[in-house]
mmCIF file of C-alpha atoms in Angstrom:
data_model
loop_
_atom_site.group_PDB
_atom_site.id
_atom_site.type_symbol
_atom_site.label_atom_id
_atom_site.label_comp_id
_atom_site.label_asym_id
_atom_site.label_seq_id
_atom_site.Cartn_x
_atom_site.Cartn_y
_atom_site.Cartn_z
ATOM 1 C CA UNK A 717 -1.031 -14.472 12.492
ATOM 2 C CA UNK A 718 -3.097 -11.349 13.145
ATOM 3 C CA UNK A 719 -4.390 -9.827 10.278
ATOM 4 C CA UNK A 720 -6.637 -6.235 9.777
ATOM 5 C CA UNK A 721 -10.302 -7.431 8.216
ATOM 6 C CA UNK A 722 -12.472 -5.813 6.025
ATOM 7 C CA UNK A 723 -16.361 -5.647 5.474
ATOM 8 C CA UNK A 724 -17.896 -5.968 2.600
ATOM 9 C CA UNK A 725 -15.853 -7.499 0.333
ATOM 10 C CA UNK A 726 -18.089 -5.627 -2.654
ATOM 11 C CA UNK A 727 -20.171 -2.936 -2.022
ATOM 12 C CA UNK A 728 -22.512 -1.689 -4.699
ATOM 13 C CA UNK A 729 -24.206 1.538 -4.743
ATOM 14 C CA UNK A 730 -26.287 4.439 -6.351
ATOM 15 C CA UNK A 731 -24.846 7.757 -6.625
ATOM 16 C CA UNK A 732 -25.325 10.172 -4.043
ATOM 17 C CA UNK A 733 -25.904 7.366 -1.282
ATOM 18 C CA UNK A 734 -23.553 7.440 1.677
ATOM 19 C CA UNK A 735 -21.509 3.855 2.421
ATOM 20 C CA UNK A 736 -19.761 2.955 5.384
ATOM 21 C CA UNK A 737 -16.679 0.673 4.667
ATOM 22 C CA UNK A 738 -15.603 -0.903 7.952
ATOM 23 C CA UNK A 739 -12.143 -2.095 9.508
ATOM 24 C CA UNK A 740 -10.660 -4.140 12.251
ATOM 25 C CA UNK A 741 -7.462 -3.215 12.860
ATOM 26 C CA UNK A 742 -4.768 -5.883 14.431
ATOM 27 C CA UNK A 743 -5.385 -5.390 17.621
ATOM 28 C CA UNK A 744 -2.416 -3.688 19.443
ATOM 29 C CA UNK A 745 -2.008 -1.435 16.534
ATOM 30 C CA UNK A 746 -1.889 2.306 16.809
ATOM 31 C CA UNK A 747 -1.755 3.909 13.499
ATOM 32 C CA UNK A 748 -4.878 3.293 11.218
ATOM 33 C CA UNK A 749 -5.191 4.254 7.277
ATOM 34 C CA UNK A 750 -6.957 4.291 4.823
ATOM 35 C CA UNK A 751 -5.886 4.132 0.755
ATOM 36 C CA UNK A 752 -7.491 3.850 -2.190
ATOM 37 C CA UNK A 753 -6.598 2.300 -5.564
ATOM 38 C CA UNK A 754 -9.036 2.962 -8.461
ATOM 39 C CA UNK A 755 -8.914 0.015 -11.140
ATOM 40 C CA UNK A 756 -5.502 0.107 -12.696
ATOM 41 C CA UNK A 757 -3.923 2.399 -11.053
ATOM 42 C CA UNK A 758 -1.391 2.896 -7.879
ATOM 43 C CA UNK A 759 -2.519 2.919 -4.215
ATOM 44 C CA UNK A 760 -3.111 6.272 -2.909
ATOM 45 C CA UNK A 761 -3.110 7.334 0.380
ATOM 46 C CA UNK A 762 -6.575 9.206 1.520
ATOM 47 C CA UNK A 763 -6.071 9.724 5.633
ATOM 48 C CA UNK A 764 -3.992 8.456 8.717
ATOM 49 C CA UNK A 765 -5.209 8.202 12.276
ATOM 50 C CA UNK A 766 -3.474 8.267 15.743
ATOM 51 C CA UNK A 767 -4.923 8.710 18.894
ATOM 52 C CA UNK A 768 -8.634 9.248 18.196
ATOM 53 C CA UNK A 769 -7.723 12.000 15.549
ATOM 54 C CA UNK A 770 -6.412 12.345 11.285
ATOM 55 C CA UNK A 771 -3.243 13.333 11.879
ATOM 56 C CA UNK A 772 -2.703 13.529 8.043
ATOM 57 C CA UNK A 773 -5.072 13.943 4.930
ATOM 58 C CA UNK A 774 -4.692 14.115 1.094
ATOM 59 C CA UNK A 775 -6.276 16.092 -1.211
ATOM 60 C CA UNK A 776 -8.517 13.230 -2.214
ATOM 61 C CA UNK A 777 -10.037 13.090 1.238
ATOM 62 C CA UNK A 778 -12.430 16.020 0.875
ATOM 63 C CA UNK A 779 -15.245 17.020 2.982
ATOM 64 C CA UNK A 780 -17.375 13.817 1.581
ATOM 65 C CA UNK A 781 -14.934 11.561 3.705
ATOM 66 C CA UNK A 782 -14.653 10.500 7.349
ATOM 67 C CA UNK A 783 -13.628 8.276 9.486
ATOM 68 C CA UNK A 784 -13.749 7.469 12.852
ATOM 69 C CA UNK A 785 -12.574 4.596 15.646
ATOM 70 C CA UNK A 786 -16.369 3.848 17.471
ATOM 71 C CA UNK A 787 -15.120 1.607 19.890
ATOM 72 C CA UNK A 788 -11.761 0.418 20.505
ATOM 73 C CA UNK A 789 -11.463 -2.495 17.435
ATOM 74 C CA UNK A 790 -13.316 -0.892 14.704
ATOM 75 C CA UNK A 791 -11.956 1.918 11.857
ATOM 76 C CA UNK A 792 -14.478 3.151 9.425
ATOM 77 C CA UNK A 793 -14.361 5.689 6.320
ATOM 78 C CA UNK A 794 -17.863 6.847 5.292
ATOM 79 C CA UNK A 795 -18.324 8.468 2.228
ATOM 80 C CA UNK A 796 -21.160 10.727 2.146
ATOM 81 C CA UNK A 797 -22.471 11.140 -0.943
ATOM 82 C CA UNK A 798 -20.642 8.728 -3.629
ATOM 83 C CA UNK A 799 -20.214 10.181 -6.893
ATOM 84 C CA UNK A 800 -18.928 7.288 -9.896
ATOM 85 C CA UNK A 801 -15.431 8.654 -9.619
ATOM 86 C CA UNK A 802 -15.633 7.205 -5.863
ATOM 87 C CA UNK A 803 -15.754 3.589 -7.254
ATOM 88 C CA UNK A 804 -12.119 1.850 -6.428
ATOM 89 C CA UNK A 805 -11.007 -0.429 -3.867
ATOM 90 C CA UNK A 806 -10.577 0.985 -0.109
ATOM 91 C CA UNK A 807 -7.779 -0.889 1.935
ATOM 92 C CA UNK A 808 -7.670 -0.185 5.659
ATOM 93 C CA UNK A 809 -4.444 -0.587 7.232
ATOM 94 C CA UNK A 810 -2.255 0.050 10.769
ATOM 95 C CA UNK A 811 1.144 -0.385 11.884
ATOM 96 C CA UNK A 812 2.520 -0.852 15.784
ATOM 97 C CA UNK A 813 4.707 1.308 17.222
ATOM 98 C CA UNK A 814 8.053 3.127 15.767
ATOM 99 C CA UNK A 815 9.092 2.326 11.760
ATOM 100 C CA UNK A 816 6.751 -0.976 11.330
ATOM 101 C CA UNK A 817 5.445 -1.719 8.509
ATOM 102 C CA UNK A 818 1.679 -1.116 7.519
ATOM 103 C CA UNK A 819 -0.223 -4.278 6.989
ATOM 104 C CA UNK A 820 -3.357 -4.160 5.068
ATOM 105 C CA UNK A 821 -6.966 -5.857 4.763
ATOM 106 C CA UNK A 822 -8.096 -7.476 1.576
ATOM 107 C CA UNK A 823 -10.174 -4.395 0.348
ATOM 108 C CA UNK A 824 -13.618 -3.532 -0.465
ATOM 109 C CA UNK A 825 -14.351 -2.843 -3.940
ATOM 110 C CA UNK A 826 -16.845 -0.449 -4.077
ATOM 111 C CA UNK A 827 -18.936 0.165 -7.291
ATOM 112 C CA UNK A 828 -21.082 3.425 -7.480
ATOM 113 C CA UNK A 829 -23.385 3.145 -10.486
ATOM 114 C CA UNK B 487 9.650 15.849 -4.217
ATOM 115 C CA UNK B 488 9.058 12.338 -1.892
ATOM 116 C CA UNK B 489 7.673 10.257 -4.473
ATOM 117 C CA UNK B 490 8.516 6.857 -6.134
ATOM 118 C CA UNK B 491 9.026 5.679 -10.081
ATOM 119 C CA UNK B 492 8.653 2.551 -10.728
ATOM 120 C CA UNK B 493 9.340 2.727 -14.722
ATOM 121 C CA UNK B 494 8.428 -0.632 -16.082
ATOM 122 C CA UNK B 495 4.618 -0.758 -16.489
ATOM 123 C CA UNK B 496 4.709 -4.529 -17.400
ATOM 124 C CA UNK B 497 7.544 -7.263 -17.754
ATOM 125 C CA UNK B 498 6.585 -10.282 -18.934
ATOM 126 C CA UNK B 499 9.007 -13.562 -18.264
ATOM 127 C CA UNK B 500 8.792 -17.162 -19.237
ATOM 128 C CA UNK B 501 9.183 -19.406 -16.061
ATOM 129 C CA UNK B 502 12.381 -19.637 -14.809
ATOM 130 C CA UNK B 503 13.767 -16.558 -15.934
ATOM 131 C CA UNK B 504 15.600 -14.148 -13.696
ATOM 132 C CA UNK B 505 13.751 -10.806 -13.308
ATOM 133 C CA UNK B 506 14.383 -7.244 -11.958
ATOM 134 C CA UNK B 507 11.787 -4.809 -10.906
ATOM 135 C CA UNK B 508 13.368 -1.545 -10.957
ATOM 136 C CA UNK B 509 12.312 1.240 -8.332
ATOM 137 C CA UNK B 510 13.896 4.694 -7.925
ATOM 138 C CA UNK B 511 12.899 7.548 -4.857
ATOM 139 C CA UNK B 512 12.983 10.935 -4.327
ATOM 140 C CA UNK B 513 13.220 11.891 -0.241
ATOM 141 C CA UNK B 514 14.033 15.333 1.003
ATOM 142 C CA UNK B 515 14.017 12.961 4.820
ATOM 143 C CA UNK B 516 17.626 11.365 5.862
ATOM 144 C CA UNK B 517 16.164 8.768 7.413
ATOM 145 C CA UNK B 518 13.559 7.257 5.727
ATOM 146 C CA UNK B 519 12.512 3.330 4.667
ATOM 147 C CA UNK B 520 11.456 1.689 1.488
ATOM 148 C CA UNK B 521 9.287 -1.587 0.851
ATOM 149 C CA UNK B 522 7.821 -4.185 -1.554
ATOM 150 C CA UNK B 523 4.378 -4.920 -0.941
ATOM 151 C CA UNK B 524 3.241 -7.508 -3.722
ATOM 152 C CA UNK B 525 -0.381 -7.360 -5.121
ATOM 153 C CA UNK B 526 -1.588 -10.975 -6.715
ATOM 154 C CA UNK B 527 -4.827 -11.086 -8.921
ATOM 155 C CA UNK B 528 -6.791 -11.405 -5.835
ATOM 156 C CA UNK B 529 -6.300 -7.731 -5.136
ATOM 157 C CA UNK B 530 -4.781 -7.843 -1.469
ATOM 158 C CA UNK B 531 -1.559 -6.115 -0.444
ATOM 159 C CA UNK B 532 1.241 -8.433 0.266
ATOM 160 C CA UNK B 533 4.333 -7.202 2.883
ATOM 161 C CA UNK B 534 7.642 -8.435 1.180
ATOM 162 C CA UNK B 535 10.509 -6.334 2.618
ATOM 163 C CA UNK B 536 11.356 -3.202 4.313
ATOM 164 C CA UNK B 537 14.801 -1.839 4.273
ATOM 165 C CA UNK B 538 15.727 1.640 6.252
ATOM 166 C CA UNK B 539 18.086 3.990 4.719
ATOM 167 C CA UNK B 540 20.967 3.241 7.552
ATOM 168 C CA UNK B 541 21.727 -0.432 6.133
ATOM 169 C CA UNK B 542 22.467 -0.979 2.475
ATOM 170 C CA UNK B 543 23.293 -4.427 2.853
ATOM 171 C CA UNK B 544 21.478 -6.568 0.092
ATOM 172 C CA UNK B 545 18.961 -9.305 1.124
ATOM 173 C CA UNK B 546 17.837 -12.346 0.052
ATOM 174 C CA UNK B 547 15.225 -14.684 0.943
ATOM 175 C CA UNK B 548 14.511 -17.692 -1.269
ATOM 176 C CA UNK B 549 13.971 -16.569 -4.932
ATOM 177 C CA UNK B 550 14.067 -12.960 -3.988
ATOM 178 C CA UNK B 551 16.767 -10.934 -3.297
ATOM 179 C CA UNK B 552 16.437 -6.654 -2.664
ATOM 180 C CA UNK B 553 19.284 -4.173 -3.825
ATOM 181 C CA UNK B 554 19.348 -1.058 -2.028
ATOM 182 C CA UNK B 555 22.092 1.630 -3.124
ATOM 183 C CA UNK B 556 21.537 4.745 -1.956
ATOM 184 C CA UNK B 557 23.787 6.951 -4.127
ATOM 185 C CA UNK B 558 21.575 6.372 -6.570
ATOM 186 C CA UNK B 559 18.685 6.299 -4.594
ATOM 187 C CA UNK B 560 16.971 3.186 -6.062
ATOM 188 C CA UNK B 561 15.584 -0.398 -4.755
ATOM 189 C CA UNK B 562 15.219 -3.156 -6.937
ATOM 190 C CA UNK B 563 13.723 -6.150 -6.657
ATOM 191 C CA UNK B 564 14.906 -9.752 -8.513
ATOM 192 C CA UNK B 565 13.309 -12.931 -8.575
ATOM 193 C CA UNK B 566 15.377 -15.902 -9.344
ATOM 194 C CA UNK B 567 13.879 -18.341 -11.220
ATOM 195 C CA UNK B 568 10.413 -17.145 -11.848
ATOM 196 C CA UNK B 569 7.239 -19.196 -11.265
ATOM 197 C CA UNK B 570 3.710 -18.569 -12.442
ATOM 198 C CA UNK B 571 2.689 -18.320 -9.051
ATOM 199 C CA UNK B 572 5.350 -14.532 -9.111
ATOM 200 C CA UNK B 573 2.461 -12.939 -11.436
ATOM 201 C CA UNK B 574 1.042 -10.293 -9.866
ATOM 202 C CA UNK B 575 1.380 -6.395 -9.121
ATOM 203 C CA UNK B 576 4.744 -5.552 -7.051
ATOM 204 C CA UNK B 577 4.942 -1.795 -5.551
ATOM 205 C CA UNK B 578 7.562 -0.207 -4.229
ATOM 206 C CA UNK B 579 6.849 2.331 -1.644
ATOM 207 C CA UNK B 580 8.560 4.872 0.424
ATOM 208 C CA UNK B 581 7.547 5.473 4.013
ATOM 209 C CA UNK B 582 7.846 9.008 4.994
ATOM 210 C CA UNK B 583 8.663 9.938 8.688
ATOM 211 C CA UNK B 584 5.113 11.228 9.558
ATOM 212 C CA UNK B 585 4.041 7.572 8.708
ATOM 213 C CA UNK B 586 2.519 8.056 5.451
ATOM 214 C CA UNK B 587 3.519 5.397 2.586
ATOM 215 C CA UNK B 588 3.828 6.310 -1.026
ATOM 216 C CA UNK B 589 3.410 3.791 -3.226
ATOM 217 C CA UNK B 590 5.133 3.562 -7.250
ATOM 218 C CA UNK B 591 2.535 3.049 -10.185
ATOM 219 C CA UNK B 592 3.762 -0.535 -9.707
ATOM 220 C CA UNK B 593 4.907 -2.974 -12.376
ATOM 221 C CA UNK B 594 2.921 -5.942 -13.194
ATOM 222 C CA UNK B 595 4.844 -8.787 -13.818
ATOM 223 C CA UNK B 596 3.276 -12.131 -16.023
ATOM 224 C CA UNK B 597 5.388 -15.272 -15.667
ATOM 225 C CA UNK B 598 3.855 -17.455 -18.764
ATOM 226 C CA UNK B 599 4.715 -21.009 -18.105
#
């Protein structure tokens, strides 16, 4: 069964260091996301992408976040400059077409020390 | 408000106890969809059901079954017979129409054997 991957598993890094979590969406998907869940708490949305563009963004996704689609299989959220309060676990995920629902990657916990 | 409460923080069950994970929304949309996404200890995000807000037939599937009643907007979750192998994080989320999920705080449940 398809599945949307996720590299690293664990990223650790010093404050004020951009990272670059990638994702590989399933394949034929066309909506892409991006949540975050810091430890303990519930998943929160940060951004959705359709066509090459956010079409929605929280609060949380502040001008320290991005994302783009490179090419046409890869999904990444860079974070500019991490602060500690950016250490959680990301989960990309995307949906097909119409009400489907969103499958997700396995994470990457991301530790800013 | 579109937002989820899931009120039990933690339930803890001895194995083979029924048990109900309770999950109430708030949508302004009148067509909308819910869904349990389960989280084990290994962190990923589990699809376990979706249910739109046209059919409010009840489902079952194994040891889980889903009851959806809409006039008082809430979604719960039972597991028959719980196993050890049930502990884990279970969400309830609410998929607005612009595709954006919103997840509960989630309840952990602990099956002790």
């Amino acid at each position: 069964e398809p599945e949307v991957t996720q590299t690293p598993s664990h990223q650790v890094t010093q404050m004020g260091q951009e990272v670059i979590l990638r994702c590989v969406p399933i394949s034929n998907h066309l909506y892409f996301y991006w949540y975050r869940q810091i430890l303990g708490q519930k998943v929160e949305f940060l951004v959705s992408f359709y066509n090459n563009e956010i079409s929605e963004k929280s609060e949380i996704f502040d001008d320290q976040f991005s994302v783009e689609r490179p090419d046409g299989s890869n999904f990444t959220l860079k974070i500019r400059s991490t602060k500690l309060e950016d250490s959680a676990m990301y989960f990309c995920a995307s949906r097909g077409q119409g009400v489907s629902p969103l499958h997700f990657g396995n994470g990457t916990r991301l530790t800013v020390t | 408000a579109q937002k989820v409460t899931q009120a039990q923080t933690e339930i803890s069950v001895v194995e083979k106890e029924d048990v109900t994970l309770d999950c109430v929304y708030e949508t302004r949309d009148t067509t909308y969809y819910l869904f349990w996404y389960k989280q084990p200890p290994s962190g990923e995000l589990v699809f376990l059901i979706r249910r739109n807000s046209f059919d409010e037939q009840n489902e079952i599937s194994g040891r889980y079954s889903w009851n959806f009643q809409k006039s008082t907007s809430s979604f719960n979750f039972t597991i028959t017979a719980s196993q050890v192998v049930d502990s884990a994080v279970y969400f309830c989320a609410l998929l607005l129409l612009g595709g954006k999920l919103i997840f509960g705080q989630g309840t952990e449940l602990s099956v002790k054997p």
